[in-house]
Every structure is written in C-alpha cells, then in structure tokens.
Coordinates of C-alpha atoms in Angstrom, one line a residue:
R1 CA -278.4 89.7 30.9
V2 CA -281.8 88.6 32.0
G3 CA -282.9 90.3 35.2
E4 CA -284.8 89.0 38.2
D5 CA -288.1 90.4 36.5
M6 CA -287.1 88.2 33.5
M7 CA -286.7 91.0 31.2
I8 CA -283.9 92.2 29.1
M9 CA -283.4 95.9 29.3
F10 CA -280.4 96.8 26.9
S11 CA -280.5 96.7 23.3
D12 CA -276.9 95.0 23.1
D13 CA -278.3 92.4 25.3
K14 CA -281.4 92.0 23.2
D15 CA -279.0 91.5 20.1
A16 CA -277.0 88.9 21.8
A17 CA -280.2 87.1 23.1
R18 CA -281.5 86.9 19.4
Q19 CA -278.2 85.6 18.4
D20 CA -278.4 82.9 21.0
V21 CA -281.9 81.8 19.9
L22 CA -280.7 81.7 16.3
S23 CA -277.5 79.7 17.3
K24 CA -279.7 77.1 19.0
I25 CA -281.9 76.4 16.0
R26 CA -279.5 77.2 13.0
F27 CA -279.1 73.5 12.1
Y28 CA -282.8 73.2 11.3
A29 CA -283.9 76.7 10.6
F30 CA -281.3 77.8 7.9
P31 CA -281.5 74.5 6.1
Y32 CA -285.4 75.0 6.2
A33 CA -284.7 78.6 4.8
V34 CA -282.4 77.4 2.0
Y35 CA -285.0 74.6 1.1
K36 CA -288.0 76.9 1.1
A37 CA -286.3 79.5 -0.9
S38 CA -285.5 77.0 -3.6
K39 CA -289.2 76.4 -3.9
A40 CA -290.8 79.8 -3.3
G41 CA -288.1 82.2 -4.2
R42 CA -286.3 85.2 -2.6
G43 CA -287.8 86.0 0.8
F44 CA -286.9 85.8 4.4
L45 CA -287.2 83.5 7.5
F46 CA -289.9 84.5 9.8
V47 CA -289.0 83.4 13.3
Q48 CA -291.9 83.5 15.9
S49 CA -292.3 82.5 19.4
D50 CA -295.1 82.6 22.0
S51 CA -292.3 83.0 24.7
S52 CA -290.6 86.1 25.5
L53 CA -287.1 86.9 24.2
A54 CA -285.8 86.6 27.8
V55 CA -287.3 83.2 28.4
M56 CA -286.1 82.0 24.8
S57 CA -282.6 83.2 25.5
L58 CA -282.2 81.2 28.9
P59 CA -279.6 78.4 28.4
I60 CA -282.0 76.0 30.1
P61 CA -285.6 76.3 30.9
I62 CA -285.3 77.6 34.6
L63 CA -286.6 81.0 35.1
S64 CA -284.7 83.6 37.4
N65 CA -287.0 82.3 40.3
G66 CA -285.6 78.8 40.1
R67 CA -288.9 77.5 38.6
S68 CA -289.2 75.5 35.3
C69 CA -290.8 77.4 32.4
P70 CA -294.5 76.9 32.6
Q71 CA -294.7 76.0 28.9
Q72 CA -292.6 74.4 26.2
R73 CA -290.0 76.8 24.7
S74 CA -290.4 76.9 21.0
V75 CA -290.3 78.8 17.6
F76 CA -292.3 78.8 14.4
L77 CA -290.5 79.1 11.3
H78 CA -291.9 80.3 8.0
W79 CA -290.5 81.3 4.8
L80 CA -292.3 84.2 3.2
T81 CA -291.9 86.2 0.2
M82 CA -292.4 90.0 0.4
E83 CA -295.6 89.5 -1.4
E84 CA -296.9 86.8 1.3
Y85 CA -295.8 89.3 4.1
D86 CA -297.9 92.2 2.6
K87 CA -300.9 89.9 2.3
E88 CA -300.7 87.7 5.2
V89 CA -298.9 89.7 7.9
C90 CA -299.1 93.3 7.4
R91 CA -302.8 93.0 6.7
D92 CA -303.4 92.1 10.3
D93 CA -300.7 93.7 12.3
F94 CA -299.7 97.2 11.9
E95 CA -296.6 96.8 14.1
M96 CA -295.1 94.4 11.7
A97 CA -296.1 96.7 8.7
A98 CA -293.6 99.3 10.4
M99 CA -290.8 96.9 9.8
R100 CA -291.4 96.5 5.8
N101 CA -288.9 98.9 4.5
E102 CA -286.0 97.5 6.5
L103 CA -287.1 94.0 5.7
K104 CA -287.6 94.7 2.0
S105 CA -283.9 96.2 1.8
A106 CA -282.7 93.0 3.7
V107 CA -284.5 90.7 1.2
E108 CA -283.3 92.6 -1.8
T109 CA -279.6 92.8 -0.8
Y110 CA -279.0 89.4 1.0
E111 CA -276.5 87.1 -0.8
E112 CA -278.5 83.8 -0.9
K113 CA -275.3 81.5 -0.9
V114 CA -274.0 82.9 2.3
E115 CA -276.8 84.6 4.2
V116 CA -280.4 84.6 5.2
P117 CA -282.6 87.6 6.0
V118 CA -284.4 86.9 9.3
L119 CA -287.5 88.7 10.9
T120 CA -288.0 87.7 14.6
R121 CA -291.1 88.3 16.7
F122 CA -291.4 87.4 20.4
R123 CA -294.3 87.5 22.8
C124 CA -292.7 90.4 24.6
G125 CA -293.2 92.5 21.7
Q126 CA -289.5 92.3 20.6
I127 CA -289.3 92.4 16.7
A128 CA -286.1 92.7 14.8
V129 CA -284.9 92.3 11.2
G130 CA -281.5 91.3 10.3
I131 CA -279.2 89.3 7.9
A132 CA -277.6 86.0 9.5
P133 CA -274.7 84.1 8.0
L134 CA -275.7 80.7 6.8
V135 CA -274.5 78.1 9.3
P136 CA -274.0 75.5 8.2
D137 CA -272.9 76.4 4.6
Y138 CA -275.0 76.7 1.6
K139 CA -274.4 73.3 0.1
L140 CA -274.8 71.4 3.5
C141 CA -278.1 73.5 4.1
Q142 CA -279.4 72.4 0.6
I143 CA -278.6 68.7 1.5
L144 CA -280.3 69.0 5.2
G145 CA -283.2 70.9 3.8
K146 CA -284.1 68.2 1.3
E147 CA -283.5 65.6 4.0
Y148 CA -285.6 67.4 6.7
Y149 CA -288.2 69.2 4.8
G150 CA -288.2 67.5 1.2
H151 CA -290.8 64.8 1.7
G152 CA -294.0 66.3 0.7
Q153 CA -294.0 68.9 3.5
D154 CA -293.6 72.0 1.2
S155 CA -296.3 74.1 2.8
G156 CA -296.9 75.4 6.2
A157 CA -294.5 76.3 9.2
V158 CA -292.2 74.3 11.1
Q159 CA -292.3 74.2 14.9
L160 CA -289.0 73.6 16.7
N161 CA -289.0 72.9 20.5
I162 CA -285.9 74.7 21.7
D163 CA -285.2 72.3 24.4
D164 CA -285.4 69.3 22.1
V165 CA -282.8 70.4 19.6

C-alpha cells in the first residue's frame, strides 16, 4: 500500500492506514478519550502526528529504501470539545475549519459507551473524521483511563511513541 516514494495513493489504502494507526494506539488512546470525556464533556479525540500517514502506517520503522525512520514515530492525543476546537484549532488553521460540520455531526451522534469520534491529522496533510468503536470496551476504558491518566494529569496532550507501544 505504501509505494517506493513513501506515499499512499488510493483512498481505501488511506482508510486502512488510519485504521492501522488507531489499532496500534487504541489501548492508550481510547482509555484517554473516555477519561477525558468524563472530565471535559462530549467532544472528540484529536490524533496528530508530525510524521506522514505512510510512515505512521508502516509495521516497523523502516522506510521503503531500507533505512530507518529519521525520527521517532509518534502521535499526540488531545480531547477537545467543539468549543475548544473552534477557539484553539479553527482560529489558526482554515483547513481544519473545513472539517467542522462533519466533525460536529460525529460529536453529536456518537454513542459514548461504544464509540469515540476521531479527527486525525498527519504531516502529509491527510485529515479525516470518523467514529471508531471503543476497543477495549467502555468499562475497561474507564478503568485504564483512570489508571493511566487520573493522577493529576487532567490537562494537556499525551504523546505516544508508536514503536514503544
């Protein structure tokens, strides 16, 4: 799916690559989302990376030319309400503002005990909105979220290094 030029060309491949990234981080990202939602209210998980989607989707940190990735592959997780999104993200980034209606619909319609709305943005410019199923389930996400993030770390983002999880 990732070509020699380290690009993903087809939309189905991009969808699969995003799913791969989310599956790598789900045991940390979704408990974070459930925990933060319990504190901040209804919103969405914002997943950002300073690597491209193609690089993030590789099973191991080896590029198509056989060399190691030049930097640590990581994602930053934020839980944002729509109000925070409007104030903090859309104010500075018109491309992100274009996703607002789709994102608002996802936030308004998701079932919090079984799903989480997700907005992804990668260095290559790939931006997507979706609703992901909670894995692990809601109760386990509550327990893990409190265990991972409930010790005075209620504010700020979380960085996950993909090759360490």
